[in-house]
Tab-separated table of C-alpha atoms in Angstrom:
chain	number	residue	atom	x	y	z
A	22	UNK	CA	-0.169	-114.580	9.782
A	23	UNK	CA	-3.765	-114.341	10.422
A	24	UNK	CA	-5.589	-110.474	9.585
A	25	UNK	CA	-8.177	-110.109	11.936
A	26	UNK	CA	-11.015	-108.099	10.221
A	27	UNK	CA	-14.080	-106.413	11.437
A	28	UNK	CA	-17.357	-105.374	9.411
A	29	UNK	CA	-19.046	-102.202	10.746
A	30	UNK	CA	-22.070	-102.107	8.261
A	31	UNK	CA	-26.019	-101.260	9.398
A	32	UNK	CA	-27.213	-104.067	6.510
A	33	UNK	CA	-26.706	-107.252	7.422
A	34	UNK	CA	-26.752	-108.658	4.263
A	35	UNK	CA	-23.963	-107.215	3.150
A	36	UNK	CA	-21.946	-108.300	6.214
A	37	UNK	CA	-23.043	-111.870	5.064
A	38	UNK	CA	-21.701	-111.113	1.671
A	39	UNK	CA	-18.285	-109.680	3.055
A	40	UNK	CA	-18.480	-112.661	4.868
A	41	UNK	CA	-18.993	-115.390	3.176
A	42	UNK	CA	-16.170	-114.265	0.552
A	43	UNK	CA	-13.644	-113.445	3.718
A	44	UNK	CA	-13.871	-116.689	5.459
A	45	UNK	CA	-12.800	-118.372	2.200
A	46	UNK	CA	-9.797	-116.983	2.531
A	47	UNK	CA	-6.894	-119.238	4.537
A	48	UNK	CA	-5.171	-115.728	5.968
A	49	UNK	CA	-8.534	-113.823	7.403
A	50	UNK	CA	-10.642	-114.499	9.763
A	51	UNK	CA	-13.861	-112.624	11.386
A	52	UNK	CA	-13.064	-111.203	14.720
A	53	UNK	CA	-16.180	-108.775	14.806
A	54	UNK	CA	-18.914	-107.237	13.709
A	55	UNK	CA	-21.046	-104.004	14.337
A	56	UNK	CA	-23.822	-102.039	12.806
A	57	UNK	CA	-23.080	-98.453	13.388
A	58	UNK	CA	-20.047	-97.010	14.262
A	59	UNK	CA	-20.997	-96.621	18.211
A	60	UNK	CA	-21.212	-100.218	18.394
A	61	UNK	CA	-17.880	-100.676	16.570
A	62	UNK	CA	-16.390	-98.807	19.345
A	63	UNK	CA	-18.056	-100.862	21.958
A	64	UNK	CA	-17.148	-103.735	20.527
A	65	UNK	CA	-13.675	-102.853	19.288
A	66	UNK	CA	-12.764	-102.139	23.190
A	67	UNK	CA	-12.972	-106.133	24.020
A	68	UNK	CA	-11.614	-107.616	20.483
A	69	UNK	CA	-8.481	-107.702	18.728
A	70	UNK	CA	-8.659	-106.677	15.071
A	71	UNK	CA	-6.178	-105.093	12.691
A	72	UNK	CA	-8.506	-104.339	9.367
A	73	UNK	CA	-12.023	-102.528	9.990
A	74	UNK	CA	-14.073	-102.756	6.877
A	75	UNK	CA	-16.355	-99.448	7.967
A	76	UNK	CA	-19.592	-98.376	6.253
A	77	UNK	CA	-19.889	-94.522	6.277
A	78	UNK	CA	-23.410	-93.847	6.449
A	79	UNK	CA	-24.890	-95.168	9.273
A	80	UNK	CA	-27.495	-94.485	12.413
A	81	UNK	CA	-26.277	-93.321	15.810
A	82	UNK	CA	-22.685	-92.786	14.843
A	83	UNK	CA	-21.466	-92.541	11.335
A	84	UNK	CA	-18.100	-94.377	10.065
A	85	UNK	CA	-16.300	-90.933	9.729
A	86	UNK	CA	-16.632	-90.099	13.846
A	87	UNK	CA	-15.419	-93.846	14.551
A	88	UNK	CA	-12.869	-93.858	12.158
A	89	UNK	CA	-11.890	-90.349	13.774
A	90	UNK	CA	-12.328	-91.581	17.063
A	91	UNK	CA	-10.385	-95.113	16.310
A	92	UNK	CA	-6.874	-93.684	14.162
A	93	UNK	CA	-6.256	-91.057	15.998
A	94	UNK	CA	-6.017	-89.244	19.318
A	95	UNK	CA	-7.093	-86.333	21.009
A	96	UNK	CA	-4.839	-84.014	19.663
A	97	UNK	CA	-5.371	-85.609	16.528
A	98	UNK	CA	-2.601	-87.362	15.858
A	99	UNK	CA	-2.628	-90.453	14.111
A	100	UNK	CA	-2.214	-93.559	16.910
A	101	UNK	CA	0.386	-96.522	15.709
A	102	UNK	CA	-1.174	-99.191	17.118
A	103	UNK	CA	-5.177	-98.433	15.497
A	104	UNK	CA	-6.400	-100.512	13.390
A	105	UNK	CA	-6.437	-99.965	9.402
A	106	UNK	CA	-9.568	-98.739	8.308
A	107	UNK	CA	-10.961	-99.222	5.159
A	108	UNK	CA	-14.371	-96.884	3.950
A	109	UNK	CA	-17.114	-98.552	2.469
A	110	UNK	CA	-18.758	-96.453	0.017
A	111	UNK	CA	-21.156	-96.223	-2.867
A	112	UNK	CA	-19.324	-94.013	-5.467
A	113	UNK	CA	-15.636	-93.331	-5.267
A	114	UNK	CA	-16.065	-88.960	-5.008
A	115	UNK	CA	-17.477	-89.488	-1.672
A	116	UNK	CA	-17.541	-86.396	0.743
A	117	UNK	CA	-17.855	-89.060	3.698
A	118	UNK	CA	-15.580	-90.879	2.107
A	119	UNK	CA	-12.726	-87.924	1.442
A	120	UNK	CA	-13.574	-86.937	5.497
A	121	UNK	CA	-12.788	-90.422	6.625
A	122	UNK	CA	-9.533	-89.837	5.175
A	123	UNK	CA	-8.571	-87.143	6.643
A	124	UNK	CA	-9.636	-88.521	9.913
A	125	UNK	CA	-6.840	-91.727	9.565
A	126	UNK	CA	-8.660	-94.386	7.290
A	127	UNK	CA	-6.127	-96.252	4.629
A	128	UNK	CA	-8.828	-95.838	1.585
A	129	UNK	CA	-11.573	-96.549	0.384
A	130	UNK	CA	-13.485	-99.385	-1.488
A	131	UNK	CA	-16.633	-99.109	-3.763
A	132	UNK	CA	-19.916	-101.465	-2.110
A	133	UNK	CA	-19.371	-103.831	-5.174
A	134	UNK	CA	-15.664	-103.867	-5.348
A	135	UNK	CA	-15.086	-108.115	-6.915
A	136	UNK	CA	-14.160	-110.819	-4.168
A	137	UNK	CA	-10.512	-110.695	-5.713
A	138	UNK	CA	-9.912	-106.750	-5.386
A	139	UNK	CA	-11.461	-106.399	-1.328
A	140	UNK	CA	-9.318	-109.424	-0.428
A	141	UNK	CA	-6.148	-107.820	-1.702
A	142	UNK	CA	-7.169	-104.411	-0.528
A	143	UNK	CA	-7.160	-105.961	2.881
A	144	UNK	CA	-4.230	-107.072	3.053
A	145	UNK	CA	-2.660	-104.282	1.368
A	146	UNK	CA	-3.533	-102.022	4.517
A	147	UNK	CA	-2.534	-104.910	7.062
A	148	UNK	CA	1.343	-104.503	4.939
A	149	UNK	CA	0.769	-100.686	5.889
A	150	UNK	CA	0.037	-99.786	2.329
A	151	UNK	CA	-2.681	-97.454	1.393
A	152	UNK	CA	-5.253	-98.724	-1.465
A	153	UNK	CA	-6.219	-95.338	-2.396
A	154	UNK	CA	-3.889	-93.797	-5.170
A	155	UNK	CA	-2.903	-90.366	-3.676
A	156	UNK	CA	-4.044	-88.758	-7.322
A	157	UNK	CA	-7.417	-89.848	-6.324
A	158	UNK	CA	-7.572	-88.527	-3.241
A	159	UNK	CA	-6.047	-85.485	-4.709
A	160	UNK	CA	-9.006	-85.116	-7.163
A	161	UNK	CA	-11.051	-85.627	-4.109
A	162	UNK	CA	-9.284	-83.238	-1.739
A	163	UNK	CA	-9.680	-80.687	-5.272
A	164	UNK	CA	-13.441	-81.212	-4.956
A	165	UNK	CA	-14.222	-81.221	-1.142
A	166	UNK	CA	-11.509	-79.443	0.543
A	167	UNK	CA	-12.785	-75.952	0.866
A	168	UNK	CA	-16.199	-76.805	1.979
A	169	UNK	CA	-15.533	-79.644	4.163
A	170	UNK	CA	-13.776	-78.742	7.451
A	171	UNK	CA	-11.144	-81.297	8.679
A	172	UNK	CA	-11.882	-83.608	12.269
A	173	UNK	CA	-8.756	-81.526	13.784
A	174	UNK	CA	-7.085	-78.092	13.023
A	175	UNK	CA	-4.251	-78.121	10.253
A	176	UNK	CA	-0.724	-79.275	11.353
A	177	UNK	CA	1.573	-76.295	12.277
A	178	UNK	CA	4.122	-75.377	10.326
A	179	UNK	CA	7.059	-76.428	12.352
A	180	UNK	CA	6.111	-80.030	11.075
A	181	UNK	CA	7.506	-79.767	7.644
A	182	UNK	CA	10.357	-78.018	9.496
A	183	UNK	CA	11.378	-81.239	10.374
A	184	UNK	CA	11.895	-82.147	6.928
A	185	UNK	CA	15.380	-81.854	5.306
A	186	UNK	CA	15.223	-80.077	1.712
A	187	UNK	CA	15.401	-82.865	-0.015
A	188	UNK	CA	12.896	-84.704	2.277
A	189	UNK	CA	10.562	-81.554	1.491
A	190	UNK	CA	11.454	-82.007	-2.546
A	191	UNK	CA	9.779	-85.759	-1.723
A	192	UNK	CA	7.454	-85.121	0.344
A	193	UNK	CA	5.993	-82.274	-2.105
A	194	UNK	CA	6.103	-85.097	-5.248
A	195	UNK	CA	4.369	-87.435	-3.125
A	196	UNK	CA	1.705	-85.035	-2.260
A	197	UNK	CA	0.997	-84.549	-6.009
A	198	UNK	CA	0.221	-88.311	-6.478
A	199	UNK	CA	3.945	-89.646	-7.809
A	200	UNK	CA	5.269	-93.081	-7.102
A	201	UNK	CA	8.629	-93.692	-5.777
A	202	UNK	CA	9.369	-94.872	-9.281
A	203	UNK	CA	8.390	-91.408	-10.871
A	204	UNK	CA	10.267	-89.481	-8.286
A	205	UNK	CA	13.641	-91.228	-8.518
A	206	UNK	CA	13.346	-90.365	-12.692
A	207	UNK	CA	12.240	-86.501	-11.432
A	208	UNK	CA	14.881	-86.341	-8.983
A	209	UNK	CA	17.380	-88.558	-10.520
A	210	UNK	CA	17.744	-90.928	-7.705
A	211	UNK	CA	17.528	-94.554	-7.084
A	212	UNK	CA	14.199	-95.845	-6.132
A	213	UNK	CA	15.748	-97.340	-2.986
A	214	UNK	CA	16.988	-93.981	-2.331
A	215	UNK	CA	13.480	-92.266	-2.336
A	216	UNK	CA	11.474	-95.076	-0.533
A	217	UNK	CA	14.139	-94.575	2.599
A	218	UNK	CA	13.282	-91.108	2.055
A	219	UNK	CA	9.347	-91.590	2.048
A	220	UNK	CA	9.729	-93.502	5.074
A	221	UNK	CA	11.535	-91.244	7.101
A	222	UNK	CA	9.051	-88.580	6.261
A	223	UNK	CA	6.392	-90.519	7.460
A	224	UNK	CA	7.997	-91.072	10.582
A	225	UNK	CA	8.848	-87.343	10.868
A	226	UNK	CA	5.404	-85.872	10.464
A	227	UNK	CA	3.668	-88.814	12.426
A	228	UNK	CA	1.893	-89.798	9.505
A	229	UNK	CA	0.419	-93.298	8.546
A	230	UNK	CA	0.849	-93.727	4.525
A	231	UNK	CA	0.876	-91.551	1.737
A	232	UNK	CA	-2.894	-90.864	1.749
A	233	UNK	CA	-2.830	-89.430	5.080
A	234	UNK	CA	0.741	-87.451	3.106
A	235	UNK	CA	-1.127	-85.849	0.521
A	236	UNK	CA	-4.050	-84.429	2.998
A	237	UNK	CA	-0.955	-82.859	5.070
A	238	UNK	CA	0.004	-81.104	2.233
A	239	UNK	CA	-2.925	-79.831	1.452
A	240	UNK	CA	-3.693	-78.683	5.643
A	241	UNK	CA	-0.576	-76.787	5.448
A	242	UNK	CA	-0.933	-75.167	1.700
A	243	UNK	CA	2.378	-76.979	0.484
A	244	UNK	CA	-0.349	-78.179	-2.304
A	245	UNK	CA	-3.826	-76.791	-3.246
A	246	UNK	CA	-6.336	-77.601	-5.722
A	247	UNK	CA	-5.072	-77.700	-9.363
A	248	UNK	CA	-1.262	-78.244	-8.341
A	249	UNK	CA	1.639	-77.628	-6.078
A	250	UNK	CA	1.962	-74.046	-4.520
């Protein structure tokens, strides 16, 4: 299967650089290309892509509105069918970065991340993964959260209502940065067991990965800085 990608960058020579490493690749191929996130839009409405590669600062419109304005709707709610967004950023505790996940991007990669590591990051978020660990986007939630306000009010409280108690026991492990393999050893449970329970959690609370899992824990005060509540 081919993974359609799009670069949203204002310098052009580092779309040629993205480039020229991308097209090497038998599984990816170019389907667009913008300079500011207005443009992505624009462009976005008459192309088919399913990874954005999306600068953050840019003229006109920055990659945090268009990522915003591309994952999710107007109630905020993360759409199914956007494409995955990756953030293109210069240092990895990134307040645009850390906003542009709240606002539905799959992670983030660093400007010079190697040929080998963008290429797999790619198709990491094309297999629905996320590429950001949730502990780092815990240690940047810790950092920005209480001076950053999110693109959308905080998810009411009947969502985790949803959740059964063990779901909540998962969903609270998650949110603290755990893989499925350290859960099933906390909860004594197989590892089979908790990714069917990961999954139905994301499909409860409408959520994408377990990035966008650990900044809905945080929105509701299940977790806050420094640890669980």
């Amino acid at each position: 299967m081919t993974i359609r990608v799009m670069l949203v960058d204002d310098q052009e020579l580092l779309r040629t650089g993205f480039r020229m490493v991308l097209q090497s690749q038998g599984d990816i191929e170019i389907a667009a290309e913008a300079g500011d996130g207005a443009q992505a839009l624009e462009v976005l409405a008459g192309a088919e892509v399913d990874v954005i590669l999306m600068d953050v600062r840019m003229p006109r419109m920055d990659g945090v509105e268009a990522t915003s304005r591309i994952c999710l709707d107007s109630g905020g709610i993360p759409r199914a069918d956007a494409p995955r967004v990756l953030i293109l950023t210069t240092f990895d505790l990134d307040e645009y970065a850390f906003a542009a996940l709240k606002a539905g991007a799959s992670g983030f990669l660093l400007k010079d991340v190697p040929p080998t590591e963008l290429v797999a990051a790619i198709r990491s978020v094309h297999a629905g993964d996320a590429v950001v660990a949730p502990t780092t986007t815990r240690r940047m939630i810790d950092r920005f959260a209480d001076v950053l306000p999110g693109p959308h009010p905080p998810a009411e409280a009947p969502a985790l209502a949803r959740l059964t108690d063990r779901e909540r026991e998962v969903f609270l492990l998650v949110a603290q940065g755990l893989s499925n393999g350290e859960i099933a050893t906390r909860l004594t449970l197989s590892e089979a067991t908790v990714k069917t329970h990961v999954g139905r959690i994301l499909a409860k609370l409408e959520l994408r990965d377990r990035v966008q899992a650990v900044v809905l824990a945080y929105e509701t005060g299940l977790v806050r800085a420094g640890g669980p509540v």
